[in-house]
Amino acid sequence: MEALRQVESWEVGVAAVAVVGPDGVCARVGPHDRALPWASVTKLATALAALVAAEEGAVDLDAPAGPPGSTIRHLLAHASGLPPDGRTPIAKPGERRIYSNAGFEVLAESVAEAAEMPFEEYLRLAVFDPLGLDAVLRGSAATAVEGSLDDLAALGRELLAPSLVAPETLREAITVAFPGLVGVLPGFGRMEPNDWGLGFELRDAKEPHWTGRRNSPATFGHFGRSGTFLWVDPEARLALACLTDRDFGDWAKDAWPRLSDAVLAYSE
């Protein structure tokens, strides 16, 4: 709890933060049951749903999806060639890491078609209900989940100790997909390489970054434009979940790494 007190100095209206271990929440501050927009942290839930679908045999990660030559794996890894928004490709599949909301929307459409139900229903049945989440998807599968800190913390716990997919499946998803691709990490600029797993952004040696310097290179997760993030550090066996009501900006680039480092220092 001591490490979380710096949240009180953030210039935001609402901030809710939780430190999560394999057994659940270790400490938290702020309103834990208030639903807030997750923005692009939504992609973590969408990716997990796609992995469940793959394990169920509903989809094949290497099946064609999206632009010609692209697969579900390409879509998950932001390597399909689709632009950030829009359905006209701007690169060949596997050529560049282009962060794409459109790619995740195409991914969700592919899962929905295979499952023969709307994606928001599949996401609820495959991820939210089994984890006891009250979160809901209200629009794009790339950006439109709304949920509480309790919901986001539960997702963090699942990613520390998976129950919905096999550990081997999650391990593959947090391993670099299509290694060596150059791209832009939104808000932080060009990264060479811009490593990504299957829906999970990988910290690796990226600098600057929204996680802390104490985070291991194995850390994975996502942040969102609405001032949200979730990282999971498998070496520290911790996750950190954060929801705010202030859009991502320079304040977050300073505050989030400092908070992450304080949490990890306190846990050592």
CSV table of C-alpha atoms in Angstrom, one decimal:
chain,number,residue,atom,x,y,z
A,1,MET,CA,0.0,0.0,0.0
A,2,GLU,CA,2.9,2.4,0.7
A,3,ALA,CA,4.1,2.1,-2.9
A,4,LEU,CA,0.6,3.1,-4.1
A,5,ARG,CA,0.3,6.3,-2.2
A,6,GLN,CA,1.9,8.3,-5.0
A,7,VAL,CA,-1.3,7.8,-6.9
A,8,GLU,CA,-2.9,10.4,-4.6
A,9,SER,CA,-0.7,13.0,-6.2
A,10,TRP,CA,-1.8,12.3,-9.7
A,11,GLU,CA,-3.7,15.1,-11.3
A,12,VAL,CA,-6.7,13.0,-12.2
A,13,GLY,CA,-10.3,12.9,-11.1
A,14,VAL,CA,-10.4,9.2,-10.5
A,15,ALA,CA,-7.6,6.7,-10.2
A,16,ALA,CA,-8.0,3.1,-9.2
A,17,VAL,CA,-4.9,0.9,-8.9
A,18,ALA,CA,-4.3,-2.7,-7.8
A,19,VAL,CA,-1.2,-4.9,-7.2
A,20,VAL,CA,-2.0,-8.5,-8.1
A,21,GLY,CA,-0.3,-11.7,-7.3
A,22,PRO,CA,-1.1,-15.3,-8.3
A,23,ASP,CA,-3.5,-15.5,-5.4
A,24,GLY,CA,-5.3,-12.3,-6.1
A,25,VAL,CA,-5.1,-8.6,-5.1
A,26,CYS,CA,-2.3,-7.7,-2.7
A,27,ALA,CA,-3.1,-4.0,-2.4
A,28,ARG,CA,-5.3,-1.4,-4.0
A,29,VAL,CA,-6.3,2.2,-3.9
A,30,GLY,CA,-9.3,4.0,-5.4
A,31,PRO,CA,-12.8,2.9,-6.3
A,32,HIS,CA,-12.4,-0.8,-7.1
A,33,ASP,CA,-16.0,-1.4,-8.4
A,34,ARG,CA,-16.5,1.6,-10.6
A,35,ALA,CA,-16.6,0.8,-14.4
A,36,LEU,CA,-14.4,2.9,-16.6
A,37,PRO,CA,-13.3,2.6,-20.2
A,38,TRP,CA,-10.4,0.3,-20.8
A,39,ALA,CA,-9.6,1.7,-24.3
A,40,SER,CA,-6.9,-0.4,-25.9
A,41,VAL,CA,-6.4,-2.6,-22.8
A,42,THR,CA,-9.5,-4.2,-24.4
A,43,LYS,CA,-7.1,-6.0,-26.7
A,44,LEU,CA,-5.8,-8.2,-23.9
A,45,ALA,CA,-9.3,-9.6,-23.3
A,46,THR,CA,-10.0,-10.0,-27.1
A,47,ALA,CA,-6.6,-11.7,-27.5
A,48,LEU,CA,-7.4,-14.1,-24.7
A,49,ALA,CA,-10.8,-14.9,-26.2
A,50,ALA,CA,-9.0,-15.7,-29.5
A,51,LEU,CA,-6.7,-18.1,-27.7
A,52,VAL,CA,-9.6,-19.8,-26.1
A,53,ALA,CA,-11.2,-20.2,-29.5
A,54,ALA,CA,-8.0,-21.7,-30.8
A,55,GLU,CA,-7.8,-24.2,-28.0
A,56,GLU,CA,-11.4,-25.1,-28.6
A,57,GLY,CA,-10.6,-25.7,-32.3
A,58,ALA,CA,-13.0,-23.0,-33.4
A,59,VAL,CA,-10.2,-21.1,-35.1
A,60,ASP,CA,-6.7,-21.9,-36.3
A,61,LEU,CA,-4.1,-19.2,-35.6
A,62,ASP,CA,-2.5,-19.9,-39.0
A,63,ALA,CA,-5.8,-19.8,-40.9
A,64,PRO,CA,-6.3,-16.9,-43.5
A,65,ALA,CA,-7.9,-13.8,-42.0
A,66,GLY,CA,-7.6,-10.2,-43.1
A,67,PRO,CA,-5.7,-9.0,-46.2
A,68,PRO,CA,-4.4,-11.6,-48.7
A,69,GLY,CA,-1.5,-13.5,-47.1
A,70,SER,CA,-2.5,-12.6,-43.6
A,71,THR,CA,-3.6,-15.0,-40.8
A,72,ILE,CA,-5.2,-14.7,-37.4
A,73,ARG,CA,-1.7,-14.9,-36.0
A,74,HIS,CA,-0.7,-11.8,-38.1
A,75,LEU,CA,-3.8,-9.9,-36.9
A,76,LEU,CA,-3.0,-10.7,-33.2
A,77,ALA,CA,0.6,-9.6,-33.6
A,78,HIS,CA,-0.2,-6.3,-35.5
A,79,ALA,CA,1.7,-7.7,-38.5
A,80,SER,CA,-1.2,-8.1,-41.0
A,81,GLY,CA,-0.3,-4.9,-43.0
A,82,LEU,CA,-3.6,-3.2,-42.0
A,83,PRO,CA,-3.3,0.5,-41.0
A,84,PRO,CA,-4.2,1.7,-37.5
A,85,ASP,CA,-7.8,2.3,-38.7
A,86,GLY,CA,-9.3,1.2,-42.0
A,87,ARG,CA,-9.4,-2.0,-44.0
A,88,THR,CA,-7.0,-1.2,-46.9
A,89,PRO,CA,-3.5,-2.7,-46.2
A,90,ILE,CA,-0.5,-0.4,-46.3
A,91,ALA,CA,2.2,-3.2,-46.1
A,92,LYS,CA,2.5,-6.9,-46.9
A,93,PRO,CA,1.8,-9.3,-44.0
A,94,GLY,CA,4.8,-9.9,-41.8
A,95,GLU,CA,6.7,-6.9,-43.2
A,96,ARG,CA,6.1,-4.3,-40.5
A,97,ARG,CA,4.6,-4.0,-37.0
A,98,ILE,CA,1.7,-1.6,-37.7
A,99,TYR,CA,-0.4,-1.1,-34.6
A,100,SER,CA,-3.9,-1.7,-35.9
A,101,ASN,CA,-7.3,-1.3,-34.2
A,102,ALA,CA,-8.8,-2.5,-37.5
A,103,GLY,CA,-6.8,-5.7,-37.3
A,104,PHE,CA,-8.4,-6.5,-34.0
A,105,GLU,CA,-11.8,-5.8,-35.4
A,106,VAL,CA,-11.2,-8.2,-38.3
A,107,LEU,CA,-9.9,-10.7,-35.7
A,108,ALA,CA,-13.1,-10.5,-33.7
A,109,GLU,CA,-15.2,-10.9,-36.9
A,110,SER,CA,-13.2,-14.1,-37.7
A,111,VAL,CA,-13.8,-15.5,-34.2
A,112,ALA,CA,-17.5,-14.5,-34.3
A,113,GLU,CA,-18.0,-16.2,-37.6
A,114,ALA,CA,-16.3,-19.4,-36.4
A,115,ALA,CA,-18.2,-19.4,-33.1
A,116,GLU,CA,-21.5,-18.6,-34.9
A,117,MET,CA,-22.3,-15.8,-32.4
A,118,PRO,CA,-21.6,-12.1,-32.0
A,119,PHE,CA,-18.1,-11.5,-30.7
A,120,GLU,CA,-19.3,-9.6,-27.6
A,121,GLU,CA,-21.3,-12.8,-26.6
A,122,TYR,CA,-18.3,-15.1,-27.3
A,123,LEU,CA,-16.0,-12.8,-25.2
A,124,ARG,CA,-18.5,-12.9,-22.3
A,125,LEU,CA,-18.9,-16.7,-22.4
A,126,ALA,CA,-15.2,-17.5,-23.0
A,127,VAL,CA,-13.5,-14.9,-20.8
A,128,PHE,CA,-15.7,-12.7,-18.7
A,129,ASP,CA,-18.2,-15.2,-17.2
A,130,PRO,CA,-15.5,-17.8,-16.3
A,131,LEU,CA,-13.4,-15.2,-14.5
A,132,GLY,CA,-16.4,-13.7,-12.8
A,133,LEU,CA,-16.1,-10.3,-14.5
A,134,ASP,CA,-18.8,-7.7,-14.8
A,135,ALA,CA,-17.0,-6.0,-17.7
A,136,VAL,CA,-18.8,-5.6,-21.0
A,137,LEU,CA,-17.8,-4.9,-24.5
A,138,ARG,CA,-19.8,-1.9,-26.0
A,139,GLY,CA,-18.5,-1.6,-29.5
A,140,SER,CA,-15.1,-2.2,-31.1
A,141,ALA,CA,-13.2,-5.4,-30.0
A,142,ALA,CA,-10.1,-3.3,-30.1
A,143,THR,CA,-11.1,-0.5,-27.7
A,144,ALA,CA,-14.5,-0.7,-26.2
A,145,VAL,CA,-14.5,-2.8,-23.0
A,146,GLU,CA,-15.8,-1.0,-19.9
A,147,GLY,CA,-15.0,-2.6,-16.5
A,148,SER,CA,-13.9,-2.0,-13.0
A,149,LEU,CA,-10.6,-2.3,-11.3
A,150,ASP,CA,-11.8,-5.6,-9.8
A,151,ASP,CA,-12.4,-6.8,-13.4
A,152,LEU,CA,-9.0,-5.7,-14.6
A,153,ALA,CA,-7.2,-7.2,-11.6
A,154,ALA,CA,-9.0,-10.5,-12.2
A,155,LEU,CA,-7.7,-10.4,-15.8
A,156,GLY,CA,-4.2,-9.8,-14.5
A,157,ARG,CA,-4.4,-12.7,-12.1
A,158,GLU,CA,-5.5,-14.9,-15.0
A,159,LEU,CA,-2.5,-13.9,-17.0
A,160,LEU,CA,-0.2,-14.7,-14.1
A,161,ALA,CA,-1.7,-18.2,-13.6
A,162,PRO,CA,-3.9,-19.1,-16.6
A,163,SER,CA,-7.0,-21.2,-16.1
A,164,LEU,CA,-8.8,-20.5,-19.4
A,165,VAL,CA,-6.0,-21.7,-21.7
A,166,ALA,CA,-3.0,-24.0,-21.2
A,167,PRO,CA,0.2,-22.5,-19.8
A,168,GLU,CA,1.9,-23.5,-23.0
A,169,THR,CA,-0.7,-21.5,-25.0
A,170,LEU,CA,-0.1,-18.4,-23.0
A,171,ARG,CA,3.6,-18.9,-23.2
A,172,GLU,CA,3.4,-18.9,-27.0
A,173,ALA,CA,1.3,-15.7,-26.9
A,174,ILE,CA,3.8,-13.8,-24.8
A,175,THR,CA,6.7,-14.8,-27.0
A,176,VAL,CA,7.8,-12.5,-29.9
A,177,ALA,CA,5.7,-13.2,-33.0
A,178,PHE,CA,7.4,-12.4,-36.3
A,179,PRO,CA,10.7,-11.3,-34.6
A,180,GLY,CA,12.6,-8.3,-35.8
A,181,LEU,CA,9.7,-6.2,-37.1
A,182,VAL,CA,10.2,-2.4,-36.9
A,183,GLY,CA,7.2,-0.3,-35.9
A,184,VAL,CA,5.8,2.6,-33.8
A,185,LEU,CA,4.8,2.0,-30.2
A,186,PRO,CA,1.9,4.4,-29.9
A,187,GLY,CA,2.8,7.4,-27.7
A,188,PHE,CA,6.5,6.5,-27.6
A,189,GLY,CA,7.7,6.4,-31.1
A,190,ARG,CA,9.6,4.1,-33.5
A,191,MET,CA,11.1,0.9,-31.9
A,192,GLU,CA,13.6,-1.3,-33.6
A,193,PRO,CA,12.4,-3.9,-33.1
A,194,ASN,CA,8.8,-3.3,-31.9
A,195,ASP,CA,8.3,-6.7,-30.3
A,196,TRP,CA,4.8,-8.0,-29.8
A,197,GLY,CA,3.3,-11.3,-28.9
A,198,LEU,CA,-0.2,-12.5,-29.9
A,199,GLY,CA,-2.1,-9.6,-28.6
A,200,PHE,CA,0.3,-8.8,-25.8
A,201,GLU,CA,2.8,-5.9,-26.1
A,202,LEU,CA,6.2,-7.1,-24.9
A,203,ARG,CA,8.5,-4.8,-22.9
A,204,ASP,CA,11.8,-6.5,-23.9
A,205,ALA,CA,14.5,-3.7,-24.1
A,206,LYS,CA,12.2,-0.9,-25.3
A,207,GLU,CA,13.1,2.5,-24.1
A,208,PRO,CA,11.3,4.7,-23.4
A,209,HIS,CA,8.4,2.6,-22.1
A,210,TRP,CA,5.2,2.9,-20.0
A,211,THR,CA,6.4,0.3,-17.6
A,212,GLY,CA,9.3,0.8,-15.1
A,213,ARG,CA,13.0,0.2,-15.3
A,214,ARG,CA,12.6,-2.5,-12.7
A,215,ASN,CA,10.2,-4.4,-14.9
A,216,SER,CA,11.8,-7.5,-16.3
A,217,PRO,CA,12.2,-7.8,-20.1
A,218,ALA,CA,9.6,-10.6,-19.9
A,219,THR,CA,6.9,-8.1,-18.8
A,220,PHE,CA,3.8,-8.0,-21.1
A,221,GLY,CA,0.6,-6.2,-21.2
A,222,HIS,CA,-1.1,-3.1,-22.7
A,223,PHE,CA,-2.0,0.5,-22.0
A,224,GLY,CA,-5.0,2.5,-23.3
A,225,ARG,CA,-5.7,6.0,-24.5
A,226,SER,CA,-8.2,6.4,-21.6
A,227,GLY,CA,-5.4,6.4,-19.0
A,228,THR,CA,-5.5,2.7,-18.3
A,229,PHE,CA,-2.9,-0.1,-18.2
A,230,LEU,CA,-2.2,-3.6,-17.2
A,231,TRP,CA,1.2,-5.1,-17.0
A,232,VAL,CA,2.2,-8.6,-15.9
A,233,ASP,CA,5.8,-9.4,-14.9
A,234,PRO,CA,6.2,-13.2,-14.8
A,235,GLU,CA,9.6,-12.9,-13.1
A,236,ALA,CA,8.3,-10.8,-10.3
A,237,ARG,CA,5.1,-12.8,-10.2
A,238,LEU,CA,3.1,-9.6,-10.0
A,239,ALA,CA,0.6,-7.7,-12.1
A,240,LEU,CA,-0.3,-4.0,-11.9
A,241,ALA,CA,-3.7,-2.8,-13.0
A,242,CYS,CA,-4.6,0.9,-13.4
A,243,LEU,CA,-7.8,2.7,-14.4
A,244,THR,CA,-8.1,6.5,-14.5
A,245,ASP,CA,-10.5,9.1,-16.0
A,246,ARG,CA,-7.7,11.2,-17.6
A,247,ASP,CA,-6.5,10.4,-21.1
A,248,PHE,CA,-3.0,9.1,-21.7
A,249,GLY,CA,-0.3,11.9,-22.1
A,250,ASP,CA,2.9,13.2,-20.7
A,251,TRP,CA,1.6,12.9,-17.2
A,252,ALA,CA,1.3,9.1,-17.6
A,253,LYS,CA,4.7,8.7,-19.2
A,254,ASP,CA,6.2,10.1,-16.0
A,255,ALA,CA,3.7,8.7,-13.4
A,256,TRP,CA,3.3,5.1,-14.6
A,257,PRO,CA,7.0,4.1,-14.7
A,258,ARG,CA,7.6,5.7,-11.3
A,259,LEU,CA,4.6,3.8,-9.8
A,260,SER,CA,5.7,0.5,-11.4
A,261,ASP,CA,9.2,0.9,-10.0
A,262,ALA,CA,7.9,1.7,-6.6
A,263,VAL,CA,5.7,-1.4,-6.6
A,264,LEU,CA,8.5,-3.7,-7.7
A,265,ALA,CA,11.0,-2.2,-5.3
A,266,TYR,CA,8.5,-2.7,-2.4
A,267,SER,CA,7.9,-6.3,-3.4
A,268,GLU,CA,11.6,-7.3,-3.5
